[in-house]
Amino acid sequence: MNTTSTQPLSKVPEVTLAFWIIKIAATTLGETGGDAVSMSMNLGYLVGTAIFAAIFAGAVLLQISAKRFHPLLYWTTIIASTTVGTTLADFTDRSLGVGYAGGTSLLFTLLLITLFTWYRSLGSIAVDTVSTPKAEMFYWLTIMCSQTLGTALGDWTADSAGLGYVGAAMIFGALLALVVAAYWWTRITRTLLFWAAFVLTRPLGAVVGDFLDKPISAGGLALSRYVASALLLVFILTSILILPQRAAQKGH
């Protein structure tokens, strides 16, 4: 029996190697792009947050109203979430004076609350169940929390912990390697591993982005934020065009 017409279609991509490649590049772009607007353009964290929040809200509405999975629309929404996550985390940590530790703790709590509420409301937080407007709202709210958390966590590790951008990147890369090992050699639920990896790719992208555009004296490469952002955007668009993607399949 063909059930395709009776079951709502997922509008998020299947989780493959291509997904993670584009996700890491998108989170890195979120850092350089967010800093370009808030710092290089001197608009500040609050104005930058307002701009990117409006873009993110519009992209989410388009994503929810879409009838099927559109790779370009999906990744546009992801990039929007990473840029607003960057400026929002910086505003919370620096402008409000919460600090990296306080901001990370607060955002981690919000992420857990969001996931718990999603699970209690719909019975699953698996990405292959994201096929209804309510599930999509929870999905994008969770992503928003994870992207903001990742920025604060990356800055905390690289700056306050004194590991530097390369050291922090090695830490988060090692943690992601542990998640991959758990995927292949343990029976830990795939849903938990997905969200763990999703959260960890954000601070990895944050410290890589800082490494690209921060001054050499601070341990960076001193690239222009505009140039770094443009190169990352070209890489992401090329990856979307050449790497195969399809909507997540129920039960996969």
PDB file of C-alpha atoms in Angstrom:
ATOM      1  CA  MET A   1       0.000   0.000   0.000  1.00  0.00           C
ATOM      2  CA  ASN A   2       1.276   3.497  -0.851  1.00  0.00           C
ATOM      3  CA  THR A   3       1.106   5.639   2.286  1.00  0.00           C
ATOM      4  CA  THR A   4       3.061   8.570   0.909  1.00  0.00           C
ATOM      5  CA  SER A   5      -0.087  10.571   0.210  1.00  0.00           C
ATOM      6  CA  THR A   6      -1.572   9.990   3.660  1.00  0.00           C
ATOM      7  CA  GLN A   7       1.477  10.690   5.814  1.00  0.00           C
ATOM      8  CA  PRO A   8       2.758  14.252   6.176  1.00  0.00           C
ATOM      9  CA  LEU A   9       6.155  14.726   4.574  1.00  0.00           C
ATOM     10  CA  SER A  10       9.181  15.747   6.610  1.00  0.00           C
ATOM     11  CA  LYS A  11      10.581  19.147   5.701  1.00  0.00           C
ATOM     12  CA  VAL A  12      13.995  18.675   7.295  1.00  0.00           C
ATOM     13  CA  PRO A  13      16.885  16.829   5.623  1.00  0.00           C
ATOM     14  CA  GLU A  14      18.023  13.301   6.210  1.00  0.00           C
ATOM     15  CA  VAL A  15      20.990  13.265   8.573  1.00  0.00           C
ATOM     16  CA  THR A  16      23.966  12.267   6.433  1.00  0.00           C
ATOM     17  CA  LEU A  17      27.615  13.260   6.139  1.00  0.00           C
ATOM     18  CA  ALA A  18      26.544  16.021   3.739  1.00  0.00           C
ATOM     19  CA  PHE A  19      24.228  17.387   6.441  1.00  0.00           C
ATOM     20  CA  TRP A  20      27.067  17.709   8.943  1.00  0.00           C
ATOM     21  CA  ILE A  21      29.472  19.246   6.429  1.00  0.00           C
ATOM     22  CA  ILE A  22      26.992  21.984   5.573  1.00  0.00           C
ATOM     23  CA  LYS A  23      25.954  22.386   9.218  1.00  0.00           C
ATOM     24  CA  ILE A  24      29.515  23.071  10.393  1.00  0.00           C
ATOM     25  CA  ALA A  25      30.086  25.522   7.542  1.00  0.00           C
ATOM     26  CA  ALA A  26      26.772  27.241   8.342  1.00  0.00           C
ATOM     27  CA  THR A  27      27.644  27.634  12.018  1.00  0.00           C
ATOM     28  CA  THR A  28      31.032  29.086  11.083  1.00  0.00           C
ATOM     29  CA  LEU A  29      29.302  31.540   8.744  1.00  0.00           C
ATOM     30  CA  GLY A  30      26.944  32.433  11.578  1.00  0.00           C
ATOM     31  CA  GLU A  31      29.910  33.548  13.662  1.00  0.00           C
ATOM     32  CA  THR A  32      31.672  35.583  10.972  1.00  0.00           C
ATOM     33  CA  GLY A  33      28.419  36.985   9.588  1.00  0.00           C
ATOM     34  CA  GLY A  34      27.052  37.919  12.993  1.00  0.00           C
ATOM     35  CA  ASP A  35      30.307  39.623  13.974  1.00  0.00           C
ATOM     36  CA  ALA A  36      30.448  41.423  10.616  1.00  0.00           C
ATOM     37  CA  VAL A  37      27.119  43.114  11.300  1.00  0.00           C
ATOM     38  CA  SER A  38      27.462  43.763  15.025  1.00  0.00           C
ATOM     39  CA  MET A  39      31.191  44.633  15.090  1.00  0.00           C
ATOM     40  CA  SER A  40      32.525  45.502  11.637  1.00  0.00           C
ATOM     41  CA  MET A  41      29.440  47.593  10.783  1.00  0.00           C
ATOM     42  CA  ASN A  42      29.386  48.957  14.343  1.00  0.00           C
ATOM     43  CA  LEU A  43      25.663  48.285  14.709  1.00  0.00           C
ATOM     44  CA  GLY A  44      26.083  46.619  18.092  1.00  0.00           C
ATOM     45  CA  TYR A  45      24.766  43.335  19.444  1.00  0.00           C
ATOM     46  CA  LEU A  46      21.201  44.499  20.100  1.00  0.00           C
ATOM     47  CA  VAL A  47      20.604  45.932  16.618  1.00  0.00           C
ATOM     48  CA  GLY A  48      22.330  42.938  15.049  1.00  0.00           C
ATOM     49  CA  THR A  49      20.100  40.614  17.039  1.00  0.00           C
ATOM     50  CA  ALA A  50      16.978  42.497  15.926  1.00  0.00           C
ATOM     51  CA  ILE A  51      18.007  42.290  12.258  1.00  0.00           C
ATOM     52  CA  PHE A  52      18.832  38.600  12.304  1.00  0.00           C
ATOM     53  CA  ALA A  53      15.832  37.719  14.491  1.00  0.00           C
ATOM     54  CA  ALA A  54      13.541  39.269  11.884  1.00  0.00           C
ATOM     55  CA  ILE A  55      15.261  37.300   9.109  1.00  0.00           C
ATOM     56  CA  PHE A  56      15.077  34.102  11.151  1.00  0.00           C
ATOM     57  CA  ALA A  57      11.376  34.592  11.960  1.00  0.00           C
ATOM     58  CA  GLY A  58      10.576  35.189   8.298  1.00  0.00           C
ATOM     59  CA  ALA A  59      12.565  32.135   7.204  1.00  0.00           C
ATOM     60  CA  VAL A  60      10.819  29.932   9.794  1.00  0.00           C
ATOM     61  CA  LEU A  61       7.403  31.101   8.574  1.00  0.00           C
ATOM     62  CA  LEU A  62       8.371  30.262   4.990  1.00  0.00           C
ATOM     63  CA  GLN A  63       9.721  26.899   6.110  1.00  0.00           C
ATOM     64  CA  ILE A  64       6.510  26.038   7.940  1.00  0.00           C
ATOM     65  CA  SER A  65       4.292  27.165   5.052  1.00  0.00           C
ATOM     66  CA  ALA A  66       6.283  25.125   2.520  1.00  0.00           C
ATOM     67  CA  LYS A  67       4.685  21.898   1.342  1.00  0.00           C
ATOM     68  CA  ARG A  68       7.884  19.891   1.097  1.00  0.00           C
ATOM     69  CA  PHE A  69      11.592  19.944   1.885  1.00  0.00           C
ATOM     70  CA  HIS A  70      13.506  22.705   0.087  1.00  0.00           C
ATOM     71  CA  PRO A  71      17.284  22.489   0.719  1.00  0.00           C
ATOM     72  CA  LEU A  72      17.991  26.155  -0.007  1.00  0.00           C
ATOM     73  CA  LEU A  73      15.162  27.374   2.246  1.00  0.00           C
ATOM     74  CA  TYR A  74      16.124  24.976   5.024  1.00  0.00           C
ATOM     75  CA  TRP A  75      19.774  26.022   5.070  1.00  0.00           C
ATOM     76  CA  THR A  76      18.858  29.689   4.813  1.00  0.00           C
ATOM     77  CA  THR A  77      16.857  29.213   8.007  1.00  0.00           C
ATOM     78  CA  ILE A  78      19.768  27.410   9.675  1.00  0.00           C
ATOM     79  CA  ILE A  79      22.178  30.203   8.733  1.00  0.00           C
ATOM     80  CA  ALA A  80      19.716  32.781  10.064  1.00  0.00           C
ATOM     81  CA  SER A  81      19.523  30.880  13.350  1.00  0.00           C
ATOM     82  CA  THR A  82      23.313  30.827  13.680  1.00  0.00           C
ATOM     83  CA  THR A  83      23.721  34.547  13.036  1.00  0.00           C
ATOM     84  CA  VAL A  84      21.005  35.557  15.484  1.00  0.00           C
ATOM     85  CA  GLY A  85      22.458  33.032  17.926  1.00  0.00           C
ATOM     86  CA  THR A  86      25.845  34.734  17.642  1.00  0.00           C
ATOM     87  CA  THR A  87      24.618  38.270  18.281  1.00  0.00           C
ATOM     88  CA  LEU A  88      22.113  37.213  20.953  1.00  0.00           C
ATOM     89  CA  ALA A  89      24.726  35.257  22.904  1.00  0.00           C
ATOM     90  CA  ASP A  90      27.196  38.147  22.664  1.00  0.00           C
ATOM     91  CA  PHE A  91      24.518  40.594  23.824  1.00  0.00           C
ATOM     92  CA  THR A  92      23.622  38.373  26.777  1.00  0.00           C
ATOM     93  CA  ASP A  93      27.191  37.578  27.782  1.00  0.00           C
ATOM     94  CA  ARG A  94      28.773  40.976  27.212  1.00  0.00           C
ATOM     95  CA  SER A  95      26.187  43.768  27.076  1.00  0.00           C
ATOM     96  CA  LEU A  96      24.031  42.393  29.893  1.00  0.00           C
ATOM     97  CA  GLY A  97      27.088  41.307  31.864  1.00  0.00           C
ATOM     98  CA  VAL A  98      25.850  37.767  32.461  1.00  0.00           C
ATOM     99  CA  GLY A  99      29.239  36.363  31.500  1.00  0.00           C
ATOM    100  CA  TYR A 100      30.119  33.251  29.524  1.00  0.00           C
ATOM    101  CA  ALA A 101      29.517  30.841  32.407  1.00  0.00           C
ATOM    102  CA  GLY A 102      26.182  32.393  33.324  1.00  0.00           C
ATOM    103  CA  GLY A 103      25.059  32.659  29.716  1.00  0.00           C
ATOM    104  CA  THR A 104      26.025  29.070  28.964  1.00  0.00           C
ATOM    105  CA  SER A 105      24.201  27.758  32.041  1.00  0.00           C
ATOM    106  CA  LEU A 106      21.071  29.786  31.261  1.00  0.00           C
ATOM    107  CA  LEU A 107      20.964  28.736  27.614  1.00  0.00           C
ATOM    108  CA  PHE A 108      21.621  25.084  28.422  1.00  0.00           C
ATOM    109  CA  THR A 109      18.688  25.152  30.827  1.00  0.00           C
ATOM    110  CA  LEU A 110      16.448  26.731  28.181  1.00  0.00           C
ATOM    111  CA  LEU A 111      17.506  24.067  25.682  1.00  0.00           C
ATOM    112  CA  LEU A 112      16.629  21.244  28.086  1.00  0.00           C
ATOM    113  CA  ILE A 113      13.269  22.856  28.897  1.00  0.00           C
ATOM    114  CA  THR A 114      12.473  23.187  25.189  1.00  0.00           C
ATOM    115  CA  LEU A 115      13.358  19.564  24.442  1.00  0.00           C
ATOM    116  CA  PHE A 116      11.396  18.340  27.474  1.00  0.00           C
ATOM    117  CA  THR A 117       8.326  20.376  26.531  1.00  0.00           C
ATOM    118  CA  TRP A 118       8.551  19.151  22.931  1.00  0.00           C
ATOM    119  CA  TYR A 119       8.756  15.541  24.062  1.00  0.00           C
ATOM    120  CA  ARG A 120       5.865  15.867  26.514  1.00  0.00           C
ATOM    121  CA  SER A 121       3.736  17.611  23.920  1.00  0.00           C
ATOM    122  CA  LEU A 122       4.333  15.376  20.887  1.00  0.00           C
ATOM    123  CA  GLY A 123       5.918  12.213  22.302  1.00  0.00           C
ATOM    124  CA  SER A 124       9.110  12.411  20.239  1.00  0.00           C
ATOM    125  CA  ILE A 125      11.974  14.810  19.512  1.00  0.00           C
ATOM    126  CA  ALA A 126      13.310  12.787  16.580  1.00  0.00           C
ATOM    127  CA  VAL A 127      13.951  14.837  13.450  1.00  0.00           C
ATOM    128  CA  ASP A 128      12.124  12.386  11.203  1.00  0.00           C
ATOM    129  CA  THR A 129       8.875  13.297  13.000  1.00  0.00           C
ATOM    130  CA  VAL A 130       9.160  16.985  12.076  1.00  0.00           C
ATOM    131  CA  SER A 131       6.266  17.082   9.619  1.00  0.00           C
ATOM    132  CA  THR A 132       3.607  19.252  11.282  1.00  0.00           C
ATOM    133  CA  PRO A 133       3.586  22.983  12.071  1.00  0.00           C
ATOM    134  CA  LYS A 134       3.671  22.304  15.823  1.00  0.00           C
ATOM    135  CA  ALA A 135       6.642  19.953  15.522  1.00  0.00           C
ATOM    136  CA  GLU A 136       8.404  22.459  13.269  1.00  0.00           C
ATOM    137  CA  MET A 137       7.933  25.236  15.817  1.00  0.00           C
ATOM    138  CA  PHE A 138       9.511  23.078  18.509  1.00  0.00           C
ATOM    139  CA  TYR A 139      12.273  22.048  16.095  1.00  0.00           C
ATOM    140  CA  TRP A 140      13.253  25.604  15.207  1.00  0.00           C
ATOM    141  CA  LEU A 141      12.952  26.817  18.797  1.00  0.00           C
ATOM    142  CA  THR A 142      15.302  24.006  19.854  1.00  0.00           C
ATOM    143  CA  ILE A 143      17.717  24.919  17.081  1.00  0.00           C
ATOM    144  CA  MET A 144      17.599  28.569  18.109  1.00  0.00           C
ATOM    145  CA  CYS A 145      18.462  27.640  21.707  1.00  0.00           C
ATOM    146  CA  SER A 146      21.254  25.287  20.613  1.00  0.00           C
ATOM    147  CA  GLN A 147      22.828  27.839  18.266  1.00  0.00           C
ATOM    148  CA  THR A 148      22.847  30.535  20.942  1.00  0.00           C
ATOM    149  CA  LEU A 149      24.172  28.080  23.524  1.00  0.00           C
ATOM    150  CA  GLY A 150      26.932  26.998  21.157  1.00  0.00           C
ATOM    151  CA  THR A 151      28.154  30.558  20.695  1.00  0.00           C
ATOM    152  CA  ALA A 152      28.371  31.169  24.442  1.00  0.00           C
ATOM    153  CA  LEU A 153      30.026  27.785  25.023  1.00  0.00           C
ATOM    154  CA  GLY A 154      32.578  28.358  22.265  1.00  0.00           C
ATOM    155  CA  ASP A 155      33.521  31.816  23.553  1.00  0.00           C
ATOM    156  CA  TRP A 156      33.725  30.528  27.112  1.00  0.00           C
ATOM    157  CA  THR A 157      36.058  27.698  26.131  1.00  0.00           C
ATOM    158  CA  ALA A 158      38.296  29.740  23.847  1.00  0.00           C
ATOM    159  CA  ASP A 159      38.485  32.912  25.940  1.00  0.00           C
ATOM    160  CA  SER A 160      37.701  32.347  29.616  1.00  0.00           C
ATOM    161  CA  ALA A 161      39.162  28.838  29.768  1.00  0.00           C
ATOM    162  CA  GLY A 162      42.288  30.075  27.981  1.00  0.00           C
ATOM    163  CA  LEU A 163      42.371  27.289  25.400  1.00  0.00           C
ATOM    164  CA  GLY A 164      42.480  29.614  22.424  1.00  0.00           C
ATOM    165  CA  TYR A 165      40.645  29.061  19.158  1.00  0.00           C
ATOM    166  CA  VAL A 166      42.729  26.111  17.970  1.00  0.00           C
ATOM    167  CA  GLY A 167      42.659  24.423  21.369  1.00  0.00           C
ATOM    168  CA  ALA A 168      38.898  24.899  21.687  1.00  0.00           C
ATOM    169  CA  ALA A 169      38.364  23.564  18.152  1.00  0.00           C
ATOM    170  CA  MET A 170      40.358  20.451  19.060  1.00  0.00           C
ATOM    171  CA  ILE A 171      38.240  19.948  22.201  1.00  0.00           C
ATOM    172  CA  PHE A 172      34.924  20.190  20.360  1.00  0.00           C
ATOM    173  CA  GLY A 173      36.252  18.115  17.480  1.00  0.00           C
ATOM    174  CA  ALA A 174      37.241  15.388  19.947  1.00  0.00           C
ATOM    175  CA  LEU A 175      33.810  15.509  21.593  1.00  0.00           C
ATOM    176  CA  LEU A 176      32.154  15.143  18.191  1.00  0.00           C
ATOM    177  CA  ALA A 177      34.419  12.164  17.481  1.00  0.00           C
ATOM    178  CA  LEU A 178      33.146  10.572  20.702  1.00  0.00           C
ATOM    179  CA  VAL A 179      29.559  11.106  19.538  1.00  0.00           C
ATOM    180  CA  VAL A 180      30.408   9.421  16.220  1.00  0.00           C
ATOM    181  CA  ALA A 181      32.005   6.511  18.080  1.00  0.00           C
ATOM    182  CA  ALA A 182      28.911   6.196  20.262  1.00  0.00           C
ATOM    183  CA  TYR A 183      26.769   6.132  17.116  1.00  0.00           C
ATOM    184  CA  TRP A 184      28.681   3.204  15.638  1.00  0.00           C
ATOM    185  CA  TRP A 185      29.562   1.182  18.727  1.00  0.00           C
ATOM    186  CA  THR A 186      26.874   1.784  21.341  1.00  0.00           C
ATOM    187  CA  ARG A 187      23.126   1.482  21.594  1.00  0.00           C
ATOM    188  CA  ILE A 188      22.594   5.041  22.803  1.00  0.00           C
ATOM    189  CA  THR A 189      19.459   6.448  21.216  1.00  0.00           C
ATOM    190  CA  ARG A 190      20.163   8.070  17.859  1.00  0.00           C
ATOM    191  CA  THR A 191      17.933  11.006  18.752  1.00  0.00           C
ATOM    192  CA  LEU A 192      20.064  11.874  21.788  1.00  0.00           C
ATOM    193  CA  LEU A 193      23.266  11.543  19.750  1.00  0.00           C
ATOM    194  CA  PHE A 194      21.846  13.760  17.001  1.00  0.00           C
ATOM    195  CA  TRP A 195      21.058  16.608  19.373  1.00  0.00           C
ATOM    196  CA  ALA A 196      24.400  16.205  21.134  1.00  0.00           C
ATOM    197  CA  ALA A 197      26.198  16.490  17.805  1.00  0.00           C
ATOM    198  CA  PHE A 198      23.956  19.354  16.702  1.00  0.00           C
ATOM    199  CA  VAL A 199      24.825  21.346  19.820  1.00  0.00           C
ATOM    200  CA  LEU A 200      28.567  20.570  19.613  1.00  0.00           C
ATOM    201  CA  THR A 201      28.905  21.637  15.977  1.00  0.00           C
ATOM    202  CA  ARG A 202      27.872  25.161  16.963  1.00  0.00           C
ATOM    203  CA  PRO A 203      30.751  25.954  19.350  1.00  0.00           C
ATOM    204  CA  LEU A 204      33.092  24.256  16.871  1.00  0.00           C
ATOM    205  CA  GLY A 205      31.871  26.624  14.171  1.00  0.00           C
ATOM    206  CA  ALA A 206      32.070  29.558  16.582  1.00  0.00           C
ATOM    207  CA  VAL A 207      35.734  29.030  17.439  1.00  0.00           C
ATOM    208  CA  VAL A 208      36.670  28.285  13.825  1.00  0.00           C
ATOM    209  CA  GLY A 209      34.920  31.491  12.767  1.00  0.00           C
ATOM    210  CA  ASP A 210      36.785  33.455  15.433  1.00  0.00           C
ATOM    211  CA  PHE A 211      40.034  31.812  14.373  1.00  0.00           C
ATOM    212  CA  LEU A 212      39.468  33.056  10.822  1.00  0.00           C
ATOM    213  CA  ASP A 213      38.717  36.694  11.600  1.00  0.00           C
ATOM    214  CA  LYS A 214      40.323  37.548  14.950  1.00  0.00           C
ATOM    215  CA  PRO A 215      43.674  39.435  15.042  1.00  0.00           C
ATOM    216  CA  ILE A 216      46.896  37.482  14.820  1.00  0.00           C
ATOM    217  CA  SER A 217      47.858  38.805  18.255  1.00  0.00           C
ATOM    218  CA  ALA A 218      44.745  37.119  19.647  1.00  0.00           C
ATOM    219  CA  GLY A 219      45.498  33.789  17.939  1.00  0.00           C
ATOM    220  CA  GLY A 220      43.445  34.326  14.782  1.00  0.00           C
ATOM    221  CA  LEU A 221      44.245  34.671  11.072  1.00  0.00           C
ATOM    222  CA  ALA A 222      43.026  38.280  10.822  1.00  0.00           C
ATOM    223  CA  LEU A 223      40.899  37.654   7.715  1.00  0.00           C
ATOM    224  CA  SER A 224      38.250  40.191   6.851  1.00  0.00           C
ATOM    225  CA  ARG A 225      34.882  39.134   8.278  1.00  0.00           C
ATOM    226  CA  TYR A 226      33.291  40.022   4.959  1.00  0.00           C
ATOM    227  CA  VAL A 227      35.755  37.909   2.968  1.00  0.00           C
ATOM    228  CA  ALA A 228      35.473  34.953   5.359  1.00  0.00           C
ATOM    229  CA  SER A 229      31.668  35.153   5.272  1.00  0.00           C
ATOM    230  CA  ALA A 230      31.606  35.345   1.470  1.00  0.00           C
ATOM    231  CA  LEU A 231      33.912  32.332   1.095  1.00  0.00           C
ATOM    232  CA  LEU A 232      31.839  30.307   3.546  1.00  0.00           C
ATOM    233  CA  LEU A 233      28.622  31.257   1.758  1.00  0.00           C
ATOM    234  CA  VAL A 234      30.048  30.142  -1.588  1.00  0.00           C
ATOM    235  CA  PHE A 235      31.148  26.850  -0.028  1.00  0.00           C
ATOM    236  CA  ILE A 236      27.689  26.265   1.465  1.00  0.00           C
ATOM    237  CA  LEU A 237      25.856  27.059  -1.779  1.00  0.00           C
ATOM    238  CA  THR A 238      28.213  24.796  -3.732  1.00  0.00           C
ATOM    239  CA  SER A 239      27.707  21.998  -1.204  1.00  0.00           C
ATOM    240  CA  ILE A 240      23.918  22.341  -1.417  1.00  0.00           C
ATOM    241  CA  LEU A 241      24.109  22.049  -5.196  1.00  0.00           C
ATOM    242  CA  ILE A 242      26.487  19.091  -5.455  1.00  0.00           C
ATOM    243  CA  LEU A 243      25.845  17.045  -2.306  1.00  0.00           C
ATOM    244  CA  PRO A 244      22.689  14.904  -2.453  1.00  0.00           C
ATOM    245  CA  GLN A 245      19.999  15.710   0.094  1.00  0.00           C
ATOM    246  CA  ARG A 246      16.495  14.467   0.642  1.00  0.00           C
ATOM    247  CA  ALA A 247      13.816  14.803   3.267  1.00  0.00           C
ATOM    248  CA  ALA A 248      14.204  12.689   6.399  1.00  0.00           C
ATOM    249  CA  GLN A 249      12.392   9.384   6.114  1.00  0.00           C
ATOM    250  CA  LYS A 250      10.162   8.132   8.919  1.00  0.00           C
ATOM    251  CA  GLY A 251      11.951   5.435  10.919  1.00  0.00           C
ATOM    252  CA  HIS A 252      15.425   6.244   9.551  1.00  0.00           C
TER     253      HIS A 252
END
